[in-house]
Coordinates of C-alpha atoms and ligand atoms in Angstrom, one line a residue:
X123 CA 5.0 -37.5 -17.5
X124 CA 1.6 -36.2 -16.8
X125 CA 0.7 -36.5 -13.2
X126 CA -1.3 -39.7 -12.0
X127 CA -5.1 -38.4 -12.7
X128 CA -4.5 -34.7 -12.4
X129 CA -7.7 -33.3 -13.0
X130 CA -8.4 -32.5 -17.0
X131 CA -10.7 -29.8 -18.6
X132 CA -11.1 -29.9 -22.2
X133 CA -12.8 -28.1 -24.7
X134 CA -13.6 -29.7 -28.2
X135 CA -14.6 -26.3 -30.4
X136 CA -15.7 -29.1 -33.2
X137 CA -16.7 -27.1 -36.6
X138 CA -17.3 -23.9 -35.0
X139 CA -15.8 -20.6 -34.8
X140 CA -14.2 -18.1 -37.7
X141 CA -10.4 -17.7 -37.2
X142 CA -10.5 -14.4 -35.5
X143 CA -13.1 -15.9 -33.0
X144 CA -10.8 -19.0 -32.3
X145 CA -8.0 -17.2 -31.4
X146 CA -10.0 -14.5 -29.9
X147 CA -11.2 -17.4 -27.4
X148 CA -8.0 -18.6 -26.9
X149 CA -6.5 -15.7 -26.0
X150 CA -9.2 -15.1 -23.5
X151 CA -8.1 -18.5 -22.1
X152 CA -5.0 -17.3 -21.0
X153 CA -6.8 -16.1 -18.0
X154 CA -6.9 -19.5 -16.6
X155 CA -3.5 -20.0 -17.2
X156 CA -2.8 -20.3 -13.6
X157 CA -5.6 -22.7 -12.9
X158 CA -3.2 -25.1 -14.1
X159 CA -1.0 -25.0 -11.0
X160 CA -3.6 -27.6 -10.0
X161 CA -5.4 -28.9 -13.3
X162 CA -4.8 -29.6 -16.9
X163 CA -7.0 -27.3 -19.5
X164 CA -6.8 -28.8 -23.2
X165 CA -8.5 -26.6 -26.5
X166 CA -9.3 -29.1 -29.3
X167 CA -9.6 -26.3 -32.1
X168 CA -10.7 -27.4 -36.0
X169 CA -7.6 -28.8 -37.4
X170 CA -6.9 -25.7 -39.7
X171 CA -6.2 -23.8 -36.7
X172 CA -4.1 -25.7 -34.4
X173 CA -0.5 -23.8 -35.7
X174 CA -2.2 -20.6 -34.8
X175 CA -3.5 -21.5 -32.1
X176 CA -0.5 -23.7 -30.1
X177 CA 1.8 -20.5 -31.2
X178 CA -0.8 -18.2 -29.3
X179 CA -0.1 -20.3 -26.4
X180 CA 2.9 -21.3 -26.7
X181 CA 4.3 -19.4 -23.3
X182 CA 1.0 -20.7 -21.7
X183 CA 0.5 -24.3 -19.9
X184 CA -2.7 -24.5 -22.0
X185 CA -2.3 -27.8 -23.9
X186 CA -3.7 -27.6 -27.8
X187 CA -4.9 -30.6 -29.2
X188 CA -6.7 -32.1 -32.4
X189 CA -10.5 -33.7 -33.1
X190 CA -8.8 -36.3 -35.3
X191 CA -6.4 -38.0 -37.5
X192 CA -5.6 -40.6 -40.1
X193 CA -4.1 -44.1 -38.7
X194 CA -1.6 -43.9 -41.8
X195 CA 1.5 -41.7 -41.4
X196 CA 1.2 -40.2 -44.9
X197 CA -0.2 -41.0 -48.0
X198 CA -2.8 -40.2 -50.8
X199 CA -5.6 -39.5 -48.2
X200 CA -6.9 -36.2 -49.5
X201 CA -8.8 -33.9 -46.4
X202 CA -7.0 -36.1 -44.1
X203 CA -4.8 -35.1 -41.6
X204 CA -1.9 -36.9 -39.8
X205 CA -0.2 -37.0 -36.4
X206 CA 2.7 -35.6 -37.8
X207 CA 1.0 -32.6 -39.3
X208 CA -0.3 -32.3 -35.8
X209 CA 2.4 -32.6 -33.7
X210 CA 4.7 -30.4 -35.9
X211 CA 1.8 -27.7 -35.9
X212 CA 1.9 -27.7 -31.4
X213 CA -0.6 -30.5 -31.4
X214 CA 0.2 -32.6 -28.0
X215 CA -3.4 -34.6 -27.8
X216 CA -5.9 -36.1 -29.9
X217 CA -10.0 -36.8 -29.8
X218 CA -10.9 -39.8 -31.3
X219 CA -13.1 -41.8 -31.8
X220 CA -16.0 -39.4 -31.1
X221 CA -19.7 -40.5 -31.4
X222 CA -19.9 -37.8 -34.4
X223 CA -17.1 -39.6 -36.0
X224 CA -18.8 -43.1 -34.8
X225 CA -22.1 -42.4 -36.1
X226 CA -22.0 -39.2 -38.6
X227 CA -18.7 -40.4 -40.3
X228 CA -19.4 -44.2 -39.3
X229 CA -16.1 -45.2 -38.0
X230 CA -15.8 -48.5 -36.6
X231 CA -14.1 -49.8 -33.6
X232 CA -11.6 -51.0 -35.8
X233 CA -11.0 -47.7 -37.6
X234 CA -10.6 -46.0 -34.6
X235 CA -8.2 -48.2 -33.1
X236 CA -5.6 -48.1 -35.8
X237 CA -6.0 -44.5 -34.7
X238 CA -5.2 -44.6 -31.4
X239 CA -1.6 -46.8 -32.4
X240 CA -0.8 -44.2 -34.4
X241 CA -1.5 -41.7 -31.6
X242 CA 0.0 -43.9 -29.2
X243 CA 3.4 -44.2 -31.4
X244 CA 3.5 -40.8 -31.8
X245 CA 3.7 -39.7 -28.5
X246 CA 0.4 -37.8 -29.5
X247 CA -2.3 -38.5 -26.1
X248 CA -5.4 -39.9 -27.1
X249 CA -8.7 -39.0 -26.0
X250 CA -10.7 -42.0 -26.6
X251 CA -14.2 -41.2 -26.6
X252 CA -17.0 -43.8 -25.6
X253 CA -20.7 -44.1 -24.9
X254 CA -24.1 -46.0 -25.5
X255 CA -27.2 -44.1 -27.2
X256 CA -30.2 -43.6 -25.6
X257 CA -31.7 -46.8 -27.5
X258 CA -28.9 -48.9 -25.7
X259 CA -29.4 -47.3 -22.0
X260 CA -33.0 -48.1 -22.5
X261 CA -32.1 -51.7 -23.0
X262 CA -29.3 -52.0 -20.3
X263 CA -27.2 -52.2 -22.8
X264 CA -24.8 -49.5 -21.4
X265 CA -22.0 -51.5 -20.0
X266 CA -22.0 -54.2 -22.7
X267 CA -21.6 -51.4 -25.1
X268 CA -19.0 -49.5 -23.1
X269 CA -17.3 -52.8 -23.3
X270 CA -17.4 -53.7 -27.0
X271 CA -16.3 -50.3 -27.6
X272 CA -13.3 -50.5 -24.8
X273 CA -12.2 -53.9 -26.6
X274 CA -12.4 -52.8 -30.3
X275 CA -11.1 -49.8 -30.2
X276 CA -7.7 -50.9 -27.6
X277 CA -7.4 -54.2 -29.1
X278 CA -3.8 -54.6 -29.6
X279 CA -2.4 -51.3 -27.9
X280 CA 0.2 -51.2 -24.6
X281 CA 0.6 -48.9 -22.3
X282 CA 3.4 -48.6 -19.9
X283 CA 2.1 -44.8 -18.4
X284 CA -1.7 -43.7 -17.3
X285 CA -0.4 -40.5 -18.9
X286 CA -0.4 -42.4 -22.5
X287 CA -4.5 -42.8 -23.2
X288 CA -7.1 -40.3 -21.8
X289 CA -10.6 -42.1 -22.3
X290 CA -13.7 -39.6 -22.2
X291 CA -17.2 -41.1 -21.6
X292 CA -19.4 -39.7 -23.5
X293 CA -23.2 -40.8 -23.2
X294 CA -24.5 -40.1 -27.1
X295 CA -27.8 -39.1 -25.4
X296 CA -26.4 -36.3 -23.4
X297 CA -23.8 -34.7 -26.4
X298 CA -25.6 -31.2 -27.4
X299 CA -28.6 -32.0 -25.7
X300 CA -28.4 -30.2 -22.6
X301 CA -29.5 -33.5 -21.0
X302 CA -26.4 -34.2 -18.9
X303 CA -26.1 -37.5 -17.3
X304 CA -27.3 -37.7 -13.7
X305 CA -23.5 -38.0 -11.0
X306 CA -24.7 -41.3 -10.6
X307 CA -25.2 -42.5 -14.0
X308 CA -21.8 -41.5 -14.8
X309 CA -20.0 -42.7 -11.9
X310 CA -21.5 -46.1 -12.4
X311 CA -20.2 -46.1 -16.0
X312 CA -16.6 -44.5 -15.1
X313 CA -16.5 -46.8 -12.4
X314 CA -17.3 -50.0 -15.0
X315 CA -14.9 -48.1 -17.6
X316 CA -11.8 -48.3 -14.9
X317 CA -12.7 -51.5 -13.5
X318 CA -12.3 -52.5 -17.4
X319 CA -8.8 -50.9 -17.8
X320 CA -7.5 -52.2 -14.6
X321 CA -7.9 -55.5 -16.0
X322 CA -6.9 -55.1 -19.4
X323 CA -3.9 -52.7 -18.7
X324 CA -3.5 -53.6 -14.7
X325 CA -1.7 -51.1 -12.5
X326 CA -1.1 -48.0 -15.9
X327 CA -4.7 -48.7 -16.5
X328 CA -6.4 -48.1 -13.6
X329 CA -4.9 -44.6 -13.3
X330 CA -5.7 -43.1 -17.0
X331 CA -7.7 -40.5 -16.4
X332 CA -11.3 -40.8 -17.5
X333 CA -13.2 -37.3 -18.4
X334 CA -17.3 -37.6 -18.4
X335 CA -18.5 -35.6 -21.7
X336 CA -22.4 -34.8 -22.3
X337 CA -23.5 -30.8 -22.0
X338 CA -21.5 -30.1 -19.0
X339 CA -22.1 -26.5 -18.1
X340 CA -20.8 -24.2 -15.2
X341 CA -23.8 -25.2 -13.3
X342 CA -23.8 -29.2 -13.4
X343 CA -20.7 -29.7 -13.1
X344 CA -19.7 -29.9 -9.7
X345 CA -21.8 -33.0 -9.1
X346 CA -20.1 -34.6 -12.3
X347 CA -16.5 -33.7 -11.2
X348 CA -17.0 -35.1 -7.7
X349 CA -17.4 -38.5 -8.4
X350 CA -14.6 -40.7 -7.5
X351 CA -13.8 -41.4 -10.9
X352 CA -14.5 -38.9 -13.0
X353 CA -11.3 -36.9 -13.7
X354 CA -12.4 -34.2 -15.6
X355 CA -14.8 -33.0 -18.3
X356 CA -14.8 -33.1 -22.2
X357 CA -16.8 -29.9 -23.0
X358 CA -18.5 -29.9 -26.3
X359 CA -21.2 -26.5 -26.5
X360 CA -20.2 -24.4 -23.1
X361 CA -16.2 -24.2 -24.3
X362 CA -17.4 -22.3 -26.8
X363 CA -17.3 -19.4 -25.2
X364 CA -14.5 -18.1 -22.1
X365 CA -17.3 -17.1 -19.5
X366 CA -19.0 -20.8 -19.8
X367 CA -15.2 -23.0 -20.1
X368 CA -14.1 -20.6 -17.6
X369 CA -16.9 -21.7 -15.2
X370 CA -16.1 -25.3 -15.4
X371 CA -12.7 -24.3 -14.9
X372 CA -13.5 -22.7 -11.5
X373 CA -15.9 -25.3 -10.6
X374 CA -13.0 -28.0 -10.6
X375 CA -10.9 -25.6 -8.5
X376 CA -13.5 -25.4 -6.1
X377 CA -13.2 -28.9 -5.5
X378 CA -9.6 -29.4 -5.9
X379 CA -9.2 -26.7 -3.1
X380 CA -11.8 -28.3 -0.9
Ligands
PEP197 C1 -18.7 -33.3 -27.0 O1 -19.0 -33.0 -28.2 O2 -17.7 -34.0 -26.7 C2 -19.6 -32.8 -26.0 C3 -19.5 -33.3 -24.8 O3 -20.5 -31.8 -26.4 P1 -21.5 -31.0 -25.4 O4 -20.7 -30.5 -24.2 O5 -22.0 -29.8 -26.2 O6 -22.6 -31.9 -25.0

């Protein structure tokens, strides 16, 4: 079982990168191996590459994980993958719900749920993604948003372990913009995010970790990663490349260590 809100650093490569390149960056990864004596470090690579990629790593503590999956456990679904296919390729973790998936692909709440029980049954981690859009924040919509999304996309799922959902807040304004969201503005919605879980999920819910997502860089992100409950970053851009992921990586050591 995953240690109660051990600090998480995850990349999410989306649709980017040539095969060489991937495992090119994953291998420079391996450098950090040992950062994870006191933090987790996740790679989300595209789904095409997670076999190659998890056997890479396979002697490494570097968890590999997917961007998505189907909620059915096989079927005529063509260009879908499932959390089988995943977890029999080294897949241990999976993003969903992401606001590219919410608002490019147009997944519902609903969608995305079904998802996360099939994560959840797998013994595949979630890594629910939420956030409001810039529209929203400007109408103080933020935590009315946070919550529809909380109660659509968890409606119906247990959890007896923190160690079984990851949620990521994830500000739609602040994904690829390089227009992070201030320590502040993300503590208040972590803190309204746990206070959520806590009463939904009591005791197991109040210790899933929460990671803040939104153009976190080398340079911004020790004022994210010391708020009291933020638990780690979802790193979109910057994980791109070692030098930048590897920066965020030392950034949360520097704190851990304080
Ligand atoms: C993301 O896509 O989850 C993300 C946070 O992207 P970026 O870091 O590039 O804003």
């Amino acid at each position: 079982m995953i240690e109660q809100r051990r600090m998480l650093i995850a990349g999410n490569w989306k649709m980017n990168l040539s095969l060489d390149e991937a495992v090119e960056l994953a291998a420079s990864m391996m450098e950090y191996s040992s950062a994870t004596a006191k933090l987790d470090i996740a790679l989300f690579p595209p789904a095409v590459y997670i076999e190659r990629i998890s056997s890479l790593l396979e002697h490494s503590p570097i968890i590999v994980g997917a961007q998505n999956i189907h909620p059915e456990e096989a079927g005529a679904f063509t260009g879908e993958i499932s959390s089988k296919m995943v977890l029999t390729s080294g897949g241990q973790m999976v993003i969903l719900g992401h606001s590219e998936r919410r608002h490019i692909f147009a997944e519902t709440d609903e969608f995305i749920c079904a998802k996360v029980k099939r994560a959840i049954l797998s013994e595949l981690t979630p890594v629910l993604c939420i956030g409001e859009t810039i529209d929203q924040r400007d109408a103080g919509e933020t935590n009315r948003v946070l919550k529809r999304q909380l109660e659509g996309s968890l409606d119906g799922i247990t959890i007896e372990f923190p160690g079984e959902l990851v949620l990521a807040y994830e500000p739609v304004w602040a994904i690829g913009t390089g227009r992070v969201a201030t320590p502040e503005q993300a503590q208040e919605a972590h803190a309204f995010i746990r206070e959520w879980m806590d009463g939904r999920f009591g005791r197991a819910g109040r210790d899933c970790r929460i990671l803040y997502g939104g153009s976190v860089k080398p340079d911004n992100a020790a004022g994210i990663l010391t708020q009291a409950d933020i638990d780690g970053a979802l790193v979109g851009g910057a994980s791109l490349k070692s030098l930048s992921f590897g920066g965020i990586i030392i950034e949360a050591l520097k704190i851990l260590e304080r």
